[in-house]
Coordinates of C-alpha atoms in Angstrom, one line a residue:
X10 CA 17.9 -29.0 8.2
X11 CA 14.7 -28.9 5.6
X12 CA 16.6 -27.1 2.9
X13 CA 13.7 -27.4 0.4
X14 CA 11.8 -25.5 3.1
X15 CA 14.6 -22.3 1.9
X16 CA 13.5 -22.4 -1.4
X17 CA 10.5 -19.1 -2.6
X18 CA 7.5 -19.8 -2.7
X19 CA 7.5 -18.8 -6.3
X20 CA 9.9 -21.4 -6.9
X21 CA 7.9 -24.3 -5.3
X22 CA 4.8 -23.3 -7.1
X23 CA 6.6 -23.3 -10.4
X24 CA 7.6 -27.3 -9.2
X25 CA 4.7 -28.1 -8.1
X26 CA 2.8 -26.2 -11.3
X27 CA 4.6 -29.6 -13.6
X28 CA 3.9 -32.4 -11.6
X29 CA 0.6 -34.4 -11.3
X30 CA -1.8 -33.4 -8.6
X31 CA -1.2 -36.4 -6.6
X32 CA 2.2 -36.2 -6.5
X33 CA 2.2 -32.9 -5.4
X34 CA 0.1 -33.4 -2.4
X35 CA 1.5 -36.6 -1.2
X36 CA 4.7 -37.2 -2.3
X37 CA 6.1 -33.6 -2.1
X38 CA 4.4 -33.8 1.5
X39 CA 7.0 -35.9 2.7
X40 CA 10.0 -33.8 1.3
X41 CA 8.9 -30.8 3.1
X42 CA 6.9 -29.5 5.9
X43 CA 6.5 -25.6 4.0
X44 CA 5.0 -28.4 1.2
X45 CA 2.6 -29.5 2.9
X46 CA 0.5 -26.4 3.2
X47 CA 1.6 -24.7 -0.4
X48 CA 0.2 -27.6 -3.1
X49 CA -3.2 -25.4 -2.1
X50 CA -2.3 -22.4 -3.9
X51 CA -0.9 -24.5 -6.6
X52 CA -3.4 -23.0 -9.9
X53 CA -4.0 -26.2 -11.6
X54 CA -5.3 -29.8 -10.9
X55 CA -3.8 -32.7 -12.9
X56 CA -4.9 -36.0 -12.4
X57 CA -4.4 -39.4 -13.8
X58 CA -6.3 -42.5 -12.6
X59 CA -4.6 -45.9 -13.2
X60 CA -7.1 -47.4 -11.0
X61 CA -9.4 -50.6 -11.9
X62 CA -13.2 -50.5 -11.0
X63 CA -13.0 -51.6 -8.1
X64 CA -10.0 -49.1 -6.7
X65 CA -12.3 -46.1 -8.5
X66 CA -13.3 -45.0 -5.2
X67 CA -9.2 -43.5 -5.0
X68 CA -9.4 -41.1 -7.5
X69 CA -12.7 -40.0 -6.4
X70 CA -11.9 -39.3 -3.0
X71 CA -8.7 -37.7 -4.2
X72 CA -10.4 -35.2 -6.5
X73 CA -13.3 -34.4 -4.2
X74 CA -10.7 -33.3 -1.3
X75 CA -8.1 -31.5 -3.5
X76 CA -11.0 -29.6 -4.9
X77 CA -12.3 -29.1 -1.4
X78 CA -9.6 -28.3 0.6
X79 CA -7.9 -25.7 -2.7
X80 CA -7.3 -22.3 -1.8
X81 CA -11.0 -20.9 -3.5
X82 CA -9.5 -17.3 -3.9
X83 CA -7.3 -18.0 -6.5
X84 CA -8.7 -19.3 -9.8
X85 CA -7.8 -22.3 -11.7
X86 CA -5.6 -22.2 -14.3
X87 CA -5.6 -25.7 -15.6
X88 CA -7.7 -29.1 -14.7
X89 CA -6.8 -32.3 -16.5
X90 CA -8.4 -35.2 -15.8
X91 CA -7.3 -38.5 -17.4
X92 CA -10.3 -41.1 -15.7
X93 CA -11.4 -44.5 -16.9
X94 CA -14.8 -45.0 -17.8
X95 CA -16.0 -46.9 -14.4
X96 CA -16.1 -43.6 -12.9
X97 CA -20.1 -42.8 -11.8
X98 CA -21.1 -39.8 -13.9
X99 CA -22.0 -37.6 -11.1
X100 CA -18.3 -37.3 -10.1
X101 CA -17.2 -36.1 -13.6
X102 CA -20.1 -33.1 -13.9
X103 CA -19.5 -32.3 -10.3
X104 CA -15.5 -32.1 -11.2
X105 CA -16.2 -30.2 -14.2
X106 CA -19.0 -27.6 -12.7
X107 CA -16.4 -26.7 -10.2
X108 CA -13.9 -25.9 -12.7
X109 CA -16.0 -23.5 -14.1
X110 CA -16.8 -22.0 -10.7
X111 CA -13.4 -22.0 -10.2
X112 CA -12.9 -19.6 -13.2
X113 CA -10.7 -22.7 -15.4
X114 CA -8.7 -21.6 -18.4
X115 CA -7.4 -24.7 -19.5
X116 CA -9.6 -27.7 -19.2
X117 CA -8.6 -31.5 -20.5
X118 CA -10.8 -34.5 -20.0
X119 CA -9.9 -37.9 -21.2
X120 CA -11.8 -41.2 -20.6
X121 CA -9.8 -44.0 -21.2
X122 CA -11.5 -47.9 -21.5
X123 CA -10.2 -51.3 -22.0
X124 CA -13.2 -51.6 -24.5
X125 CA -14.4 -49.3 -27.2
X126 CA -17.8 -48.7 -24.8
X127 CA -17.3 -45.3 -23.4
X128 CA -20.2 -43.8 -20.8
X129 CA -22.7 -40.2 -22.0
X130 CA -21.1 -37.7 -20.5
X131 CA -23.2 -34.3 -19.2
X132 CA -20.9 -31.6 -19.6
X133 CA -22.8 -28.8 -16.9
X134 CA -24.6 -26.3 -18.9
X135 CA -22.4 -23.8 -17.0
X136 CA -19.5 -24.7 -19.1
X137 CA -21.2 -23.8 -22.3
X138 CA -21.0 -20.2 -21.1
X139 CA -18.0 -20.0 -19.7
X140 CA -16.0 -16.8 -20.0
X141 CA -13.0 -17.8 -18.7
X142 CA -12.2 -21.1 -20.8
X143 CA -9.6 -20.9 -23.1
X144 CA -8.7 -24.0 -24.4
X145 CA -11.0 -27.4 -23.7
X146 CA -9.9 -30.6 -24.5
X147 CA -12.0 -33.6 -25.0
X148 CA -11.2 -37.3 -25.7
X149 CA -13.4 -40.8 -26.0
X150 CA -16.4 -38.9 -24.5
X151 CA -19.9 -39.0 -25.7
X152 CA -21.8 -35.4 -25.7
X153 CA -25.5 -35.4 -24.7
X154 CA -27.8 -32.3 -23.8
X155 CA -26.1 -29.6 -25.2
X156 CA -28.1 -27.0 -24.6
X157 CA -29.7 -24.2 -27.7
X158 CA -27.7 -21.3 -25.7
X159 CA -24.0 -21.6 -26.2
X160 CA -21.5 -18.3 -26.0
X161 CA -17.7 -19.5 -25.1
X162 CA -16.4 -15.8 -25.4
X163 CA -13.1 -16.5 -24.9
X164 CA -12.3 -20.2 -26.5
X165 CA -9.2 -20.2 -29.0
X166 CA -8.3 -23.9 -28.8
X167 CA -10.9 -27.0 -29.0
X168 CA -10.1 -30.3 -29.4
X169 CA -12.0 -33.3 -30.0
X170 CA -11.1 -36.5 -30.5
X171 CA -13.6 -39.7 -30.8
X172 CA -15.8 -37.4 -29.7
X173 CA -19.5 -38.8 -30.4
X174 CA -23.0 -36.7 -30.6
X175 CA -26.3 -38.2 -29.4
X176 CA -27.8 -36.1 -32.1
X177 CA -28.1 -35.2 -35.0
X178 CA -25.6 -33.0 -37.7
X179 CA -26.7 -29.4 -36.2
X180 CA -25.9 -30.5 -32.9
X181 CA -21.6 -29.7 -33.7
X182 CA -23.1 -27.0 -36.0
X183 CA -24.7 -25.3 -32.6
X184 CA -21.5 -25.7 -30.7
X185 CA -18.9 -24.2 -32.8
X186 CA -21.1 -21.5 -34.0
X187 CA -20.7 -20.3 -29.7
X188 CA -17.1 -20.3 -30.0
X189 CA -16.9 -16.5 -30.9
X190 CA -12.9 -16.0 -31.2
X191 CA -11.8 -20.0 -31.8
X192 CA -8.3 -20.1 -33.5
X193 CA -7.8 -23.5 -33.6
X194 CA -9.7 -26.8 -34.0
X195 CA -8.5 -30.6 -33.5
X196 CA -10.8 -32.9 -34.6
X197 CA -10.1 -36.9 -35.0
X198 CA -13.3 -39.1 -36.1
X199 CA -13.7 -43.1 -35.6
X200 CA -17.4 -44.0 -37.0
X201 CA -20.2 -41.5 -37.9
X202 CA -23.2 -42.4 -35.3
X203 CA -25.4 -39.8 -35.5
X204 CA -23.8 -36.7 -36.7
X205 CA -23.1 -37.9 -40.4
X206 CA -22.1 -34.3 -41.9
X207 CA -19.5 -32.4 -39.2
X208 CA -19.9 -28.9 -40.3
X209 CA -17.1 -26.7 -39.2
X210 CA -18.0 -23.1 -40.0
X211 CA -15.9 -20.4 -38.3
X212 CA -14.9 -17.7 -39.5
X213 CA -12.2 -16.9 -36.7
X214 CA -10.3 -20.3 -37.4
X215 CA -7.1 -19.8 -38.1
X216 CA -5.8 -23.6 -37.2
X217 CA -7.6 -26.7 -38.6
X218 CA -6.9 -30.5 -38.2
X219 CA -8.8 -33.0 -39.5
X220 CA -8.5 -36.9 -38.8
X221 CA -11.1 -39.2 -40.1
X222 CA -9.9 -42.5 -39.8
X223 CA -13.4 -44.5 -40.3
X224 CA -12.9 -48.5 -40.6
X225 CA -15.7 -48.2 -42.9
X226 CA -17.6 -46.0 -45.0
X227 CA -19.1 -45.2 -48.5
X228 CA -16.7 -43.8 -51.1
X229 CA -19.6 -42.7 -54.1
X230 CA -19.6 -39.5 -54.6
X231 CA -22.7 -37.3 -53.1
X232 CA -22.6 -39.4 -50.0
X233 CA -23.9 -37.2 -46.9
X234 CA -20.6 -38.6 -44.8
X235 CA -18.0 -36.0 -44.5
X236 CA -17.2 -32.1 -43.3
X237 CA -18.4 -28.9 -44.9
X238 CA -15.5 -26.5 -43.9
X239 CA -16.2 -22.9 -44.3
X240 CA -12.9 -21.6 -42.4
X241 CA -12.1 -17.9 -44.5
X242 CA -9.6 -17.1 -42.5
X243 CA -7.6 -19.9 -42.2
X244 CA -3.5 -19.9 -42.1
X245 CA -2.8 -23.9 -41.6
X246 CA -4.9 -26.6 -42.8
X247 CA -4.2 -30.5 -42.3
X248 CA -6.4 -33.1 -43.4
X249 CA -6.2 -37.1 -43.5
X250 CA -9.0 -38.9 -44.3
X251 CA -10.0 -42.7 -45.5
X252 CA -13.9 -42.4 -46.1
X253 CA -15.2 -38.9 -45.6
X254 CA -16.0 -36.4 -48.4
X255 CA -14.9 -32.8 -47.6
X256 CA -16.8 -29.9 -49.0
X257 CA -15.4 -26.1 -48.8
X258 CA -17.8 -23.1 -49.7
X259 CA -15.6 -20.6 -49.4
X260 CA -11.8 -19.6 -50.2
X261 CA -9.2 -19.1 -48.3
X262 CA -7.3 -16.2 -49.4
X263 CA -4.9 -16.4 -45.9
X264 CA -3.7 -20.2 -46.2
X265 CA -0.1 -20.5 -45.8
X266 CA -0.1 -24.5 -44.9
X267 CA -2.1 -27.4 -46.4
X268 CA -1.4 -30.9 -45.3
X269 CA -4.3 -32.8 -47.7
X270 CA -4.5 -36.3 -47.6
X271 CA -7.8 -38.2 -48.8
X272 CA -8.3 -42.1 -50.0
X273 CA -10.6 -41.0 -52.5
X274 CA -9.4 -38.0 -53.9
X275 CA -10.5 -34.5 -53.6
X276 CA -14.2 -33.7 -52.5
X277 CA -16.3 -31.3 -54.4
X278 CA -14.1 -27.8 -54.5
X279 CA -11.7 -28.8 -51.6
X280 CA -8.2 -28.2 -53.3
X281 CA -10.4 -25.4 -55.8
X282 CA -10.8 -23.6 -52.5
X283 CA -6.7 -23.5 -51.1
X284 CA -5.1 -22.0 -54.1
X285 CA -3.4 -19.6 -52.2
X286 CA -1.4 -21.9 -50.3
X287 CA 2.2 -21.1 -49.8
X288 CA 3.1 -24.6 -48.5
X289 CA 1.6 -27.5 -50.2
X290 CA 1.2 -31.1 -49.3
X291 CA -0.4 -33.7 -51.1
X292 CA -1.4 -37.5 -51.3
X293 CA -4.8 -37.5 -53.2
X294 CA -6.5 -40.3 -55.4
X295 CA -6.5 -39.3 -59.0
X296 CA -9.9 -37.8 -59.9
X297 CA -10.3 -36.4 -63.3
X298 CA -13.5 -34.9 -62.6
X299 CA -12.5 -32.7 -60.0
X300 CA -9.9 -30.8 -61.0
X301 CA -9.0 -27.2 -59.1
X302 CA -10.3 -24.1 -61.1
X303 CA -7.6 -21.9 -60.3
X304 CA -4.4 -20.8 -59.9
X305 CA -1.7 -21.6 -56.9
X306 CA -0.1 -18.1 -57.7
X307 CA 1.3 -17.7 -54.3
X308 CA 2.7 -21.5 -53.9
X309 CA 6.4 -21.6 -53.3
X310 CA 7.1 -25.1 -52.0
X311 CA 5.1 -28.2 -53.2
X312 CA 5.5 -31.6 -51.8
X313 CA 3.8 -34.7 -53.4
X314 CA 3.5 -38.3 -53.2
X315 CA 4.2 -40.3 -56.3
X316 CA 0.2 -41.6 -56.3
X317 CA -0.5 -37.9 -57.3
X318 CA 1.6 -37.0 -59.9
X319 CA -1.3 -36.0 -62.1
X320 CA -2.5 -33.3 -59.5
X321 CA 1.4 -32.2 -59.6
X322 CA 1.6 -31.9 -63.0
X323 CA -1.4 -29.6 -63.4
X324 CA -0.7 -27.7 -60.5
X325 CA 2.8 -27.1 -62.1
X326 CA 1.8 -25.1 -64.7
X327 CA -0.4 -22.5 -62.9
X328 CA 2.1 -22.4 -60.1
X329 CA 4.2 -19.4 -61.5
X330 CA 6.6 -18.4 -58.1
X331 CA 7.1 -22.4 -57.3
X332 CA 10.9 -22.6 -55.9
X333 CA 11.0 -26.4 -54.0
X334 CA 9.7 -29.6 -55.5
X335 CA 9.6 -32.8 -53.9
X336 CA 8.3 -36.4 -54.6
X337 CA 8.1 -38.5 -51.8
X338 CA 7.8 -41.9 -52.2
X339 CA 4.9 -44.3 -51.3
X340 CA 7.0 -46.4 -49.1
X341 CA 8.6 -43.8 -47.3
X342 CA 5.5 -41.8 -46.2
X343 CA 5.4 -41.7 -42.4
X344 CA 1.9 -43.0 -40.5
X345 CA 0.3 -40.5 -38.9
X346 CA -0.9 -40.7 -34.9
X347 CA -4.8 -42.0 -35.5
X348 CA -4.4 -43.7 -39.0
X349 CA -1.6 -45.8 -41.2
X350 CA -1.5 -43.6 -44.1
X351 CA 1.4 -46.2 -45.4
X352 CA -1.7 -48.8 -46.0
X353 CA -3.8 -46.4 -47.0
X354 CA -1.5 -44.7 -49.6
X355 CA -0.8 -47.9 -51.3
X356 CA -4.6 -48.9 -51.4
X357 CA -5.5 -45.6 -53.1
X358 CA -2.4 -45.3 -55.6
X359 CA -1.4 -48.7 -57.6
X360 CA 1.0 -49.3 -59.1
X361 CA 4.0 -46.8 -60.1
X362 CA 3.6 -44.6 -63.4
X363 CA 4.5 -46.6 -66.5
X364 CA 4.1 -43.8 -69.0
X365 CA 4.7 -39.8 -68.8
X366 CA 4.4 -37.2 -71.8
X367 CA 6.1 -33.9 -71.6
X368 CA 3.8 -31.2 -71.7
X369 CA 2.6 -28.8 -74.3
X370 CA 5.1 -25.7 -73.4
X371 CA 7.3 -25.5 -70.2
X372 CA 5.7 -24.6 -67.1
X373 CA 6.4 -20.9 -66.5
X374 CA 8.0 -21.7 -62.9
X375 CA 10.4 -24.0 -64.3
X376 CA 12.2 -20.7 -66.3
X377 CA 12.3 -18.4 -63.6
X378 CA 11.7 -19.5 -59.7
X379 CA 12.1 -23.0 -59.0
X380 CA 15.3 -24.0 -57.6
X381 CA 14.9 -27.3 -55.8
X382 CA 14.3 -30.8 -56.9
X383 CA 13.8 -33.5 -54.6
X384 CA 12.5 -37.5 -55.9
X385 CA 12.5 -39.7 -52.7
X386 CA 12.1 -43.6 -53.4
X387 CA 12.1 -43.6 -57.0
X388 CA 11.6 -46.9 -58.5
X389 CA 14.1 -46.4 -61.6
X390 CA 11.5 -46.4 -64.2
X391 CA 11.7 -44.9 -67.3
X392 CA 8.8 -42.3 -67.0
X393 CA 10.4 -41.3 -63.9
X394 CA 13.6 -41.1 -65.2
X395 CA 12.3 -39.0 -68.4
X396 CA 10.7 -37.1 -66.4
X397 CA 13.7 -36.3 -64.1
X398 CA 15.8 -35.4 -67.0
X399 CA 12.6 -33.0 -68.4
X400 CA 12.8 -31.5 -65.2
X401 CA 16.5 -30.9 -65.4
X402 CA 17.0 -29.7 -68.4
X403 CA 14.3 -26.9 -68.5
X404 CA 14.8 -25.8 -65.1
X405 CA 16.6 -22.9 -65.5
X406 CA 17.4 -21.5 -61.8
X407 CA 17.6 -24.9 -60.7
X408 CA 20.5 -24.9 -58.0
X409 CA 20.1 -28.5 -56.4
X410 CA 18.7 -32.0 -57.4
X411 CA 18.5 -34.7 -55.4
X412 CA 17.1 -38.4 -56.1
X413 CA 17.1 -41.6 -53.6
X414 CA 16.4 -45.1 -54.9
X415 CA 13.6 -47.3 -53.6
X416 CA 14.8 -49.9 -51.3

């Protein structure tokens, strides 16, 4: 007896929902006869192409049937398509312009190459008014003819990463400015081609990532390579960068998380422009002439790596409700998904701190709010452990201190 054939339809689309398209429709097939009829109602398309060049002509004819033979009454909930880069072009903006017929909420397109060539893609114009699109997903793509009309009404989520332009810096300026109600934004750079200055202005972002990991670039200040981010309503910021300069216009009075992380310390009025952070994390290159105007009045847990102890100590003393404090060692910082920030901490840093002078008066937060104390990978020097003891002795609420020794 076929007892998966018992099972409620609800049920089997639910199982079916989670697996890969192909799976679904011939493998399931087998299990069931009810199966073989159901994958068409299934609301999403999910696809990954292990093929070579020559096997292309698989996934093609795979994709053109499922999106054939699909139940057309029921809209798409989510198409992902993880292709390789032999595909011919005409298949991916045929895929993608049915999506959008199809009424897609979720779309995901990766190409994937055993080179770093990736092929021009033509996302149909259709998609660039799409109402029903909710989150899109790009990755290893390069974006031509966008067109001058461009109105996603109901885009939270974008994400693209090694994402190129064929033209020039108001091309991404166009494109984000359409996405009326985006919350969040991904975006993870590998080389500048032709948009040099990736200006992200939204003033519905509430989410912002940021990964430049560049092989290259020009450090000197006033260099046209980087981001202008004017984001006023943004609630978690995280940014890693090598190369790029970052340049905020405005503040952002809503921040509650800020993950900062730049090679060459902070760009024009970046850090000036997060002082009401609640959560702070930072790994910046010391630069004296660009200190924050300002103070972190709402900041209540700072977390810093020891190649930024000079931005620490300033931001201690205009950070008045501070309650956790944590060093974390060079050696100990994790590498992120798209760039070694172990390498690139120790490039940026030198050597350990030799010297340290108490300051003027104690830091306001240090007699009334801050409570924990946390040194990873201390190197046993004696400015850190002068420090330490400063820290100790005039922290009044303190209720826990912790130090580990570098290994």
């Amino acid at each position: 007896m076929d007892r998966l054939s018992l099972l409620p339809d609800e049920l089997i689309f639910k199982i079916l929902f989670f697996l890969p398209s192909q799976f679904a429709v011939i493998t399931t097939s087998l299990l069931s006869k009810r199966w073989c009829s159901l994958w068409k109602h299934v609301p999403n398309l999910r696809y990954f192409d292990q093929h070579s060049e020559s096997e292309y002509w698989r996934a093609s004819r795979f994709i053109d049937k499922f999106l054939l033979l699909q139940d057309n009454a029921h809209a798409l909930e989510t198409v992902h398509l993880y292709v390789n880069q032999f595909g011919p072009l005409t298949d991916i903006e045929t895929w993608l312009g049915v999506a959008v017929s199809r009424g897609v909420r979720n779309l995901i397109f990766y190409q994937y190459s055993s080179t770093i060539w990736y092929q021009p893609i033509r996302l149909p114009k259709s998609m660039y008014t799409c109402e029903t699109l909710v989150t899109l997903s790009l990755r290893h793509a390069f974006i031509v003819d966008v067109p001058l009309n461009i109105c996603f009404t109901s885009l939270k989520s974008l994400s693209l990463e090694f994402v190129s332009f064929l033209s020039d810096d108001d091309i991404v300026h166009r494109l984000l400015s359409g996405c009326r109600v985006l919350e969040e934004l991904n975006v993870v750079r590998c080389g500048y081609y032709k948009v040099k200055t990736f200006k992200i202005m939204v003033p519905t972002l509430q989410r912002l990532t940021v990964y430049d990991c560049s092989p290259y670039g020009n450090p000197v200040p006033g260099h046209d390579v980087g981001f202008v981010i004017q984001t006023p309503c943004l609630k978690s910021l995280t940014i890693t960068s090598q190369f790029g300069w970052f340049h905020s216009l405005v503040k952002m009075p809503y921040l509650v998380k800020a993950y900062i992380k730049l090679q060459h310390g902070d760009s024009k009025n970046l850090l000036g422009c997060v002082t009401s952070v609640k959560h702070l994390f930072l790994c910046v290159k010391q630069r004296k002439d660009s200190y924050p105007i300002g103070d972190f009045s709402q900041l209540v847990s700072l977390k810093v790596c020891t190649c930024s102890l000079d931005w620490y100590r300033l931001i201690l003393t205009r950070a008045p409700k501070l309650r956790v404090l944590r060093f974390q060692g060079q050696a100990n910082l994790p590498p992120s998904q798209y760039i070694n920030d172990l390498h690139k901490c120790y490039r940026s840093s030198g050597d350990v701190q030799t010297q340290w002078e108490p300051p003027s008066s104690v830091p306001e937060c240090l007699i009334s709010s801050l409570e924990i104390i946390e040194w990873n990978d201390t190197k046993g020097t004696e400015a850190e452990n002068s420090e330490m003891k400063y820290l100790k002795e005039n922290s009044r609420q303190l209720k826990m201190m912790a130090t580990t020794k570098y290994r």
